[in-house]
Every structure is written in C-alpha cells, then in structure tokens.
PDB file of C-alpha atoms in Angstrom:
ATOM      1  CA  UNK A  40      68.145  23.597  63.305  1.00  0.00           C
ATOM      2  CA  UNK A  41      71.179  22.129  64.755  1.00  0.00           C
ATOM      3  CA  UNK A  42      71.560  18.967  67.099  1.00  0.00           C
ATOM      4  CA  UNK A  43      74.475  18.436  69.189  1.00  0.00           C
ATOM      5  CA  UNK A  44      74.682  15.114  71.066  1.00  0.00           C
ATOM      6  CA  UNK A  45      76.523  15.043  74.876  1.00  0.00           C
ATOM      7  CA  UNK A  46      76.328  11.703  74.813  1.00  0.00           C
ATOM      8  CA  UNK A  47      73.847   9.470  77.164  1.00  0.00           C
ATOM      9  CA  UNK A  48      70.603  11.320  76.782  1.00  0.00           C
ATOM     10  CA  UNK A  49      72.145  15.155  76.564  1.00  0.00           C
ATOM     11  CA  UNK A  50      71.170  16.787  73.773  1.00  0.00           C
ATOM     12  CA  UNK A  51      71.206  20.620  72.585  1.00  0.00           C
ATOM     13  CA  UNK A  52      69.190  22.180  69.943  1.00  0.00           C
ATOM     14  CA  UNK A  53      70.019  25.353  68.391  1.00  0.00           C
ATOM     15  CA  UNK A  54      67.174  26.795  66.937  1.00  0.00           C
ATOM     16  CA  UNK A  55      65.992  29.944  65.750  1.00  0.00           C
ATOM     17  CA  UNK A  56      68.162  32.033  67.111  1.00  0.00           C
ATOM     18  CA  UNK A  57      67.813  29.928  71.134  1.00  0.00           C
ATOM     19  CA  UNK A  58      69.950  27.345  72.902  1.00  0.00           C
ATOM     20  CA  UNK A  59      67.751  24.241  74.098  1.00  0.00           C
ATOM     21  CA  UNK A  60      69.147  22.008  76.557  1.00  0.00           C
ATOM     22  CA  UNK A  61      67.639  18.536  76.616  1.00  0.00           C
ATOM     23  CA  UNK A  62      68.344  16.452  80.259  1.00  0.00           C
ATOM     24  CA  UNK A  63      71.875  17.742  80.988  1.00  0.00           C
ATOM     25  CA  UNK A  64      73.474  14.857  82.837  1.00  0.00           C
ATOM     26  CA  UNK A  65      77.462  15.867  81.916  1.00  0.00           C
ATOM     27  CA  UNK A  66      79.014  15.538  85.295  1.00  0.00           C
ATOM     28  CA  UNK A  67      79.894  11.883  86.017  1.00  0.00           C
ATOM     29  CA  UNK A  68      78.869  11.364  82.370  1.00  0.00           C
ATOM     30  CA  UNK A  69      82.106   9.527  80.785  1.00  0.00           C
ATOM     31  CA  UNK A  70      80.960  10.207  77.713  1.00  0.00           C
ATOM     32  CA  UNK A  71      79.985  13.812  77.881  1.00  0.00           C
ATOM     33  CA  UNK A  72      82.974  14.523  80.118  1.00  0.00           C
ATOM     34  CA  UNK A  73      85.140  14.228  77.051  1.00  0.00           C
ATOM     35  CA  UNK A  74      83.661  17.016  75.455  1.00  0.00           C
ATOM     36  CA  UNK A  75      81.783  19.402  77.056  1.00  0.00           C
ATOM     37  CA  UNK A  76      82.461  21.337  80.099  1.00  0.00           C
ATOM     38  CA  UNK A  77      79.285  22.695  82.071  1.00  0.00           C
ATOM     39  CA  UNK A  78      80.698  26.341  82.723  1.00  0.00           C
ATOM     40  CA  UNK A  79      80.738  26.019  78.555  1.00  0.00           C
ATOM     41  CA  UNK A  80      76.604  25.825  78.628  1.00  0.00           C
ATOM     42  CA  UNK A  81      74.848  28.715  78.512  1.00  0.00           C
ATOM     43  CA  UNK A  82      71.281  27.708  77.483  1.00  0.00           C
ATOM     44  CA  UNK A  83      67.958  29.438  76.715  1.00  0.00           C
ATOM     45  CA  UNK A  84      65.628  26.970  77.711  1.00  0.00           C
ATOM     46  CA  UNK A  85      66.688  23.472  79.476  1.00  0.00           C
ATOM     47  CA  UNK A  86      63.936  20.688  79.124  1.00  0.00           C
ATOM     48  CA  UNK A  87      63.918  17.779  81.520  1.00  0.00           C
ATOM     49  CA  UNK A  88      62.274  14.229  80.529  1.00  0.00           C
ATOM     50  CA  UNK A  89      62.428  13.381  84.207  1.00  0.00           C
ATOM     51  CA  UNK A  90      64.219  13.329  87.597  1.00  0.00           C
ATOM     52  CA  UNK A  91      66.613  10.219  87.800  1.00  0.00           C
ATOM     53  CA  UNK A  92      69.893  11.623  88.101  1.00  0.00           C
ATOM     54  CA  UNK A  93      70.970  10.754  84.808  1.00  0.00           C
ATOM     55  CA  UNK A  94      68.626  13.049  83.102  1.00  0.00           C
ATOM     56  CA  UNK A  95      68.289  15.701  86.094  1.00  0.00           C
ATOM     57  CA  UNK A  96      72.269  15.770  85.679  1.00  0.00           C
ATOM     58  CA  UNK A  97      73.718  19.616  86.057  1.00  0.00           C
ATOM     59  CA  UNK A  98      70.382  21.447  85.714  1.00  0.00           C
ATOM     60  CA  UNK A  99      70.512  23.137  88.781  1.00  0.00           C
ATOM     61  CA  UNK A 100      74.399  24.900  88.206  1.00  0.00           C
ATOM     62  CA  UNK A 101      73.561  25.616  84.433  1.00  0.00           C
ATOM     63  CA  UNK A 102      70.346  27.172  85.364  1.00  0.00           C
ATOM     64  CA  UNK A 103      71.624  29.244  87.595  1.00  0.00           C
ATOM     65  CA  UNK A 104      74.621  30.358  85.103  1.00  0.00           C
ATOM     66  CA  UNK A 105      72.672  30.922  82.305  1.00  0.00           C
ATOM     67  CA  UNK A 106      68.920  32.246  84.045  1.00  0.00           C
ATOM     68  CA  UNK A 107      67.815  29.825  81.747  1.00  0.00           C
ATOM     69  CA  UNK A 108      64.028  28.464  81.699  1.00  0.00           C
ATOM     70  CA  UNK A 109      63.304  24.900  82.916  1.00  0.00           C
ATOM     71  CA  UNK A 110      59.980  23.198  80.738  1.00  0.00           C
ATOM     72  CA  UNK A 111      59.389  20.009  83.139  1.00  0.00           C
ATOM     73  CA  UNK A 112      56.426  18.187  84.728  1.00  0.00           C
ATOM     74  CA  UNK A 113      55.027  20.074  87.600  1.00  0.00           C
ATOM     75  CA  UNK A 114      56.214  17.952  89.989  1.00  0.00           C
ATOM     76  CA  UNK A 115      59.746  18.469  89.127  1.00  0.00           C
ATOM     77  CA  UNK A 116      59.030  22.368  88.848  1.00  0.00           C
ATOM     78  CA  UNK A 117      57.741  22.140  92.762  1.00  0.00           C
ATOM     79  CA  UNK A 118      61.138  20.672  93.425  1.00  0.00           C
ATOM     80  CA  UNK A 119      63.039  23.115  91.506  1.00  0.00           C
ATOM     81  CA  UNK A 120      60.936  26.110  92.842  1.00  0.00           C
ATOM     82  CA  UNK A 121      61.647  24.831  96.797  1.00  0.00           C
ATOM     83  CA  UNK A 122      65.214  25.179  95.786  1.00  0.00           C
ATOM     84  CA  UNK A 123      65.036  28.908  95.187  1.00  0.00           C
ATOM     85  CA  UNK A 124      64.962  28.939  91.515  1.00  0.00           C
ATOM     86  CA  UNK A 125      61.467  30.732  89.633  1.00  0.00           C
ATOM     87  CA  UNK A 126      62.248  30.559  86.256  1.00  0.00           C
ATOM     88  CA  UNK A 127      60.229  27.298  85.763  1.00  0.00           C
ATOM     89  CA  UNK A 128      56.956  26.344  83.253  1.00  0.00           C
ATOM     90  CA  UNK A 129      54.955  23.509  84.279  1.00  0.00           C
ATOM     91  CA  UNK A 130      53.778  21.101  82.243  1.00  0.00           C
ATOM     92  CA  UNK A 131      52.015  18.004  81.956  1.00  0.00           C
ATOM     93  CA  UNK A 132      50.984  14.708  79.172  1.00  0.00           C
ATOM     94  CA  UNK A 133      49.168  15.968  76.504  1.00  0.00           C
ATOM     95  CA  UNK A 134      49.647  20.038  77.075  1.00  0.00           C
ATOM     96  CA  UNK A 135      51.480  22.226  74.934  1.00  0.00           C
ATOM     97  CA  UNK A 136      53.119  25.647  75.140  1.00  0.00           C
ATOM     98  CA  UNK A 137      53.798  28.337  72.161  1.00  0.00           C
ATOM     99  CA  UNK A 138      57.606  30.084  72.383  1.00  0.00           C
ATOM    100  CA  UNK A 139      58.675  32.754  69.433  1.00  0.00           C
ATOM    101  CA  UNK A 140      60.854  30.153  68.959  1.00  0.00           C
ATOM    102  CA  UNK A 141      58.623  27.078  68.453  1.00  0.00           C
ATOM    103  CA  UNK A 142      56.430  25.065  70.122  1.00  0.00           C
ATOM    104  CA  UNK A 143      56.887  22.044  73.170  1.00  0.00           C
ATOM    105  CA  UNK A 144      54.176  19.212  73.629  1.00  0.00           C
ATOM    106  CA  UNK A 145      55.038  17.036  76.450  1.00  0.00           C
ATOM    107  CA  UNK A 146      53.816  13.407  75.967  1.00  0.00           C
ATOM    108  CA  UNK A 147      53.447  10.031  78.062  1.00  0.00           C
ATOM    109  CA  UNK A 148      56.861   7.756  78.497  1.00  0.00           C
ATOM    110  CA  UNK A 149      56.538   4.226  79.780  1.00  0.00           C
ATOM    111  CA  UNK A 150      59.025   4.783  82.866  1.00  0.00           C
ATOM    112  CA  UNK A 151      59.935   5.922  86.386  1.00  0.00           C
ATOM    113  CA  UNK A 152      60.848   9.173  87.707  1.00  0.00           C
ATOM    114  CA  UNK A 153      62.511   9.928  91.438  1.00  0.00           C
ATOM    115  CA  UNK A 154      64.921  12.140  92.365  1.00  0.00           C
ATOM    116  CA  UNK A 155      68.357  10.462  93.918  1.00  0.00           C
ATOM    117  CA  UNK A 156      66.768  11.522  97.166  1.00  0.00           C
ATOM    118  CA  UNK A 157      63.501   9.413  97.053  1.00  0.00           C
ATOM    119  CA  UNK A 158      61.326  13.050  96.424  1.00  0.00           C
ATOM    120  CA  UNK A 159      58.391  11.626  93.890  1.00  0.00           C
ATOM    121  CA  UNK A 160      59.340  13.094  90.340  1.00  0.00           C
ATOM    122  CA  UNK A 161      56.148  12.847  89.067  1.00  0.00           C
ATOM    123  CA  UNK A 162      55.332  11.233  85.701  1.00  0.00           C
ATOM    124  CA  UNK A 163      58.443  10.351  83.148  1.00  0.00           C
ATOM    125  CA  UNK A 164      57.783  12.253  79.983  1.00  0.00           C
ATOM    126  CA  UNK A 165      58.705  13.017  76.161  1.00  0.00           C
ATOM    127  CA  UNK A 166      58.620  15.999  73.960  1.00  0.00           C
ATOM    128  CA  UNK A 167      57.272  16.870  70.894  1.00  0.00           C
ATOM    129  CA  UNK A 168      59.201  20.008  69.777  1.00  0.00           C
ATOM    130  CA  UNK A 169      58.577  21.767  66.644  1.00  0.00           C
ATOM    131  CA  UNK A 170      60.508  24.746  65.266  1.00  0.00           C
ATOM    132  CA  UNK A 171      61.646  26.341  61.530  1.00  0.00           C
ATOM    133  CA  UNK A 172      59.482  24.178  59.747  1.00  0.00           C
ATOM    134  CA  UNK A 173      60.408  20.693  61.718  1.00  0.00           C
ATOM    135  CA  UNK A 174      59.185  18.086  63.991  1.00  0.00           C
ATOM    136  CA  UNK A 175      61.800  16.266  66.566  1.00  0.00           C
ATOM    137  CA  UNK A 176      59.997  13.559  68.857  1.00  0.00           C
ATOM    138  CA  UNK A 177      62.431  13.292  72.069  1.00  0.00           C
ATOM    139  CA  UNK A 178      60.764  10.295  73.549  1.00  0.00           C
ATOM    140  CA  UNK A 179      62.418  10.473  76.562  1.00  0.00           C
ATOM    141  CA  UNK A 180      63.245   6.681  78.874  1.00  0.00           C
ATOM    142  CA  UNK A 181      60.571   4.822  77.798  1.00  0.00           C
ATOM    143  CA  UNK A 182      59.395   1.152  76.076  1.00  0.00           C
ATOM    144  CA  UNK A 183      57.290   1.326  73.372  1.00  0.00           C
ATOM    145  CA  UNK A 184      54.298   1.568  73.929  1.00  0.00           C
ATOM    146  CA  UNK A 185      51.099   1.617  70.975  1.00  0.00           C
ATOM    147  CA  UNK A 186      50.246   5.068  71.234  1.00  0.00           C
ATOM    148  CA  UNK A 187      53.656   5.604  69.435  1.00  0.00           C
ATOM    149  CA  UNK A 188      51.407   5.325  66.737  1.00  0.00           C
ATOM    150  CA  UNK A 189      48.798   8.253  67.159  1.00  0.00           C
ATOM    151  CA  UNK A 190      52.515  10.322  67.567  1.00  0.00           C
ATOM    152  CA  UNK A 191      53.350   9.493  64.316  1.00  0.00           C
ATOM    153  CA  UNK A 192      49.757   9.884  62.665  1.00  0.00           C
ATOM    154  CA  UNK A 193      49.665  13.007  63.745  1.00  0.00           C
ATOM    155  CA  UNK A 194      52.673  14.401  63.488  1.00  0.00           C
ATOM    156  CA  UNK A 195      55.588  14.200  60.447  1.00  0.00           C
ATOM    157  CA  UNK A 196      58.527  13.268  62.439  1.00  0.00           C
ATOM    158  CA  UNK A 197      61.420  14.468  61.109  1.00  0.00           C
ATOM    159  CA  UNK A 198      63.328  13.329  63.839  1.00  0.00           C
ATOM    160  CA  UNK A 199      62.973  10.925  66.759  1.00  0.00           C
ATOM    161  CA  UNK A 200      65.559  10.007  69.528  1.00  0.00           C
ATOM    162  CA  UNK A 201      64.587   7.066  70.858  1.00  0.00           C
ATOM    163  CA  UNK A 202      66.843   4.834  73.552  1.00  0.00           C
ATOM    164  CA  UNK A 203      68.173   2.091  72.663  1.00  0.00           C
ATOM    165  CA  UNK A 204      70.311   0.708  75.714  1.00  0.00           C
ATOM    166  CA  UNK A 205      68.204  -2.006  76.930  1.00  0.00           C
ATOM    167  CA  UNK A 206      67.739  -2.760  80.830  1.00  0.00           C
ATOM    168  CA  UNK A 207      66.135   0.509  81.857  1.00  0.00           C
ATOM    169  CA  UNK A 208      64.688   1.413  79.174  1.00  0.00           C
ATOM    170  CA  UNK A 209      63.831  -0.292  75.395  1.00  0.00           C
ATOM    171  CA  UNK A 210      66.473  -2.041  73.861  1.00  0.00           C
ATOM    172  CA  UNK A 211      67.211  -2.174  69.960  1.00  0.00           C
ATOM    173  CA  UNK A 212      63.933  -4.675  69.011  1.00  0.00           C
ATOM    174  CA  UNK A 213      61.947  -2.309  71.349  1.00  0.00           C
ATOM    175  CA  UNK A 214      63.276   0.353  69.082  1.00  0.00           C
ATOM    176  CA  UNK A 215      62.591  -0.802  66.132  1.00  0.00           C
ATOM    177  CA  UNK A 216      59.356  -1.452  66.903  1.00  0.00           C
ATOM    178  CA  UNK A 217      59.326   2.407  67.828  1.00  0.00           C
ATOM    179  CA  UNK A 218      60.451   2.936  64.576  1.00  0.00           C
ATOM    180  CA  UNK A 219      57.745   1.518  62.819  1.00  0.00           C
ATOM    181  CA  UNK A 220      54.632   3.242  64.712  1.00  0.00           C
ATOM    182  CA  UNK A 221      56.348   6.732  64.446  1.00  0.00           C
ATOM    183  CA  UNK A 222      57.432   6.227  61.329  1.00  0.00           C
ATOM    184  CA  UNK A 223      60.394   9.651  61.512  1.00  0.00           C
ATOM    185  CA  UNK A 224      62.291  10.312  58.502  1.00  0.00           C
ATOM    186  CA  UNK A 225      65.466   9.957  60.816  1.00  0.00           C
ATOM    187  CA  UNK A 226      66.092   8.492  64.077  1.00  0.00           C
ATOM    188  CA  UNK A 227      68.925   8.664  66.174  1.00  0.00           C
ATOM    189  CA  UNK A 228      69.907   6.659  69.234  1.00  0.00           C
ATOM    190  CA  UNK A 229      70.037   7.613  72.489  1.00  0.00           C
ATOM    191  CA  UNK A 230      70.930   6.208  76.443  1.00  0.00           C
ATOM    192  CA  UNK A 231      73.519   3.295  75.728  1.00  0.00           C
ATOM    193  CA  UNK A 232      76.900   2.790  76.286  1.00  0.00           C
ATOM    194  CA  UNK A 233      77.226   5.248  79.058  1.00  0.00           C
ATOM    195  CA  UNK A 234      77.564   2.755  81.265  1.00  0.00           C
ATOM    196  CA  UNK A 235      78.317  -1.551  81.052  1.00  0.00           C
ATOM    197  CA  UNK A 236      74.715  -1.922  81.954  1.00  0.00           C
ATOM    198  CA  UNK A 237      73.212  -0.204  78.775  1.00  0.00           C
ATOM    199  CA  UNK A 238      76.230  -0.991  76.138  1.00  0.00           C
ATOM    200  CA  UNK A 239      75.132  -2.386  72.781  1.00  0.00           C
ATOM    201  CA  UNK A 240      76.228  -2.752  69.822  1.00  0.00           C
ATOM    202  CA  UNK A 241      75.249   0.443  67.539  1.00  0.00           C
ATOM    203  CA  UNK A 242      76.469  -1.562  64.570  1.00  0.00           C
ATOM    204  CA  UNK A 243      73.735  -4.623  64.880  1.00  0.00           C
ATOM    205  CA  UNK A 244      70.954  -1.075  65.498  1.00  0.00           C
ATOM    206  CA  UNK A 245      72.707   0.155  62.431  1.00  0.00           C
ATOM    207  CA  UNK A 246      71.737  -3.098  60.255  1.00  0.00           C
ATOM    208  CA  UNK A 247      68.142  -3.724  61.769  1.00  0.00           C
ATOM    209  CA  UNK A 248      67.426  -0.345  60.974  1.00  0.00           C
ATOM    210  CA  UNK A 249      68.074  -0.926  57.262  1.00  0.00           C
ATOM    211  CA  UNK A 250      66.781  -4.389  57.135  1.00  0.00           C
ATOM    212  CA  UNK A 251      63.009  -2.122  57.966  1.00  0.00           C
ATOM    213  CA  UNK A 252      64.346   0.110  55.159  1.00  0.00           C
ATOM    214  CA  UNK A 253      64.306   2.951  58.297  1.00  0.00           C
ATOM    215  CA  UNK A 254      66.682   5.692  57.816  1.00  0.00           C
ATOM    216  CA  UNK A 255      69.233   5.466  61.205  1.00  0.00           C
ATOM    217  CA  UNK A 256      72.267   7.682  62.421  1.00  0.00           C
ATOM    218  CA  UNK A 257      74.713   7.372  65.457  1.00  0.00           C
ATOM    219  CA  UNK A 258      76.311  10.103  66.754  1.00  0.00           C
ATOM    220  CA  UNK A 259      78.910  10.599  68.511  1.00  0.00           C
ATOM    221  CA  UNK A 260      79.452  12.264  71.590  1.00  0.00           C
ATOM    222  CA  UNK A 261      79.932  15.917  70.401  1.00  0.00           C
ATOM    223  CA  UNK A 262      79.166  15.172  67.081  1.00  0.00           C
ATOM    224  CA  UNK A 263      76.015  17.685  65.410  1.00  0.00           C
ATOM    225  CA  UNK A 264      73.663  17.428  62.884  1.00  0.00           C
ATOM    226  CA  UNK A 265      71.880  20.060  60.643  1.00  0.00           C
ATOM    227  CA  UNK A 266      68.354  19.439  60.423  1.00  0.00           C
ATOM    228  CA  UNK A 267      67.499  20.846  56.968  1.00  0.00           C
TER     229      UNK A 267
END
C-alpha cells in the first residue's frame, strides 16, 4: 500500500491494484498546487470526509475525468447525484461496505459540514479503510473525542491521519490525546499550514510525539510512504 500526501487533507492510496482519492481539495491549495496537477488524477474511487470546500475541493472535474466512484455520506451523494453524476455509494456512521479491493467503514468526526453554498452536507465523517493486510484510520476534521478509544480497541491501526492545525479542527495536544486512545503504530499529520490560520510548528508535534514514546511522520507535500 502506498500513501501519497497533496498536502492539506489530500491524500491518495494506491492499493491493490486501485487509485483512492481521499478529499481532493488541489485547486487553490498552495500546497498541493506545487505538485500535482488535477488533469494528472485519474482515480478509482474518491472518498470525501465532508463538504467544506477544502475537502470537497476538485471532486466534481476528477470524477468526471476519471468515472471514478464517490464513497460519501448520503447527503453529499444527494448533492452530487442533482448534479448529474450516478456513480455515487452512500454511506453513513457506523456502516461499512466490502470492495475486491478492501473494505471502507465510515465513522463519527466531531465537526461541521456545508457546502460553500449553504446546501446542508450532512454529518462530517472519518474512514476506517482496510486493505492487503492493513488498517489506516482517516479521521477526517474532527477534535478528539472518547470514542477514539473503542476505534483503537477494535481495530490495529496501522496508520492514522489525524489533523493537527488547530482553529478548525484539533490542534497538536488534541492530537496527542488522539494518539493515545487509538493507539496506531504510525500517525501522520494532516490540515495545517495550508493556510496562516492552521500553521504550526511540525517540529514541536514531532517532539511531543516522542516524549508519549508514539511513533510520528511528516510528510511533505508529494512526498509517499510504503505501508509494509
């Protein structure tokens, strides 16, 4: 399994042998303007945490260049459907779908959701998605919240993104605390510096993570990982 970070919250997975697209907010994205392009995606499957317009991003265009599938709450689905595109699964907290690639479970996230137009976006949501053997908890804008800690009962996380940028979501104590209830054998940071709002200093995440004795990696925007 390989991760690819966009920068923001934009993530890919490539996974047996299928292109996942996690919240594809490139345009207007400083970061992920650097290095991707969104004629360059072509994804399988694009999976949407929620509808602010840093998450909702370029679904739309890529979806309709690739024919790709869009996993999302239903309410997002409606909005998607009323805009002439079909290939859409609905899905809500708690429920879980099966893929010959892997498997989705969408969970709760402590946050918002609205489309840039005011349309309700329904509930803001993570994923659990597991695939060749591994478990990667996307949690999606969200505080902690205790229930972080059934997650990680019942699941071995091998990998959780978790934000970190403070003001709209958790910040880095917030994450931490994350951290501890999920207990994932890696986590990696997500939603921060984008913007001056949300910039922190990955360096101070860096050394709180290792003061837990928590196993933490930043990635740059571009920058992949192999999930072995």
């Amino acid at each position: 399994m390989n991760i690819t970070y966009f920068g923001h919250s934009a993530f890919q997975v490539d996974t047996s042998g299928k292109t996942l697209l996690f919240d594809p907010f490139i345009t207007s994205n400083p970061l992920a303007e650097e290095v991707i392009s969104v004629d360059a995606l072509h994804p399988d499957v694009i999976i949407l945490t929620h509808a602010h317009f840093d998450h909702w991003g370029d679904t739309m265009e890529i979806a309709r260049q690739s024919e790709a599938l869009i996993v999302s709450n239903h309410e997002i689905s409606q909005y998607i459907q009323r805009q002439g595109y079909e290939n859409v699964l609905s899905m809500n907290i708690g429920g879980s779908v099966e893929f010959e690639w892997g498997k989705l479970m969408m969970t709760y996230a402590r946050h918002s959701s609205s489309f840039s137009d005011g349309t309700y976006g329904g509930t803001a949501n993570g994923y659990l998605l597991y695939s060749e053997g591994k478990c990667v908890y996307n949690s999606g804008d969200t505080d902690v919240f205790f229930e972080m800690q059934w997650i990680g009962e019942n699941n071995e996380i091998d990998l959780a993104l978790l934000p970190i940028g403070d003001l709209f979501t958790m910040g880095l104590v917030g994450s931490i605390n994350a951290v501890k209830l999920l207990e994932p054998k890696l986590t990696i940071p997500i939603h921060y510096n984008t913007f001056p709002p949300i910039a922190v200093e990955t360096k101070r995440w860096l050394e709180m993570m290792e003061a837990g004795q928590y196993s933490g990696k930043v990635l740059k925007p571009g920058e992949s990982l192999e999930l072995n």
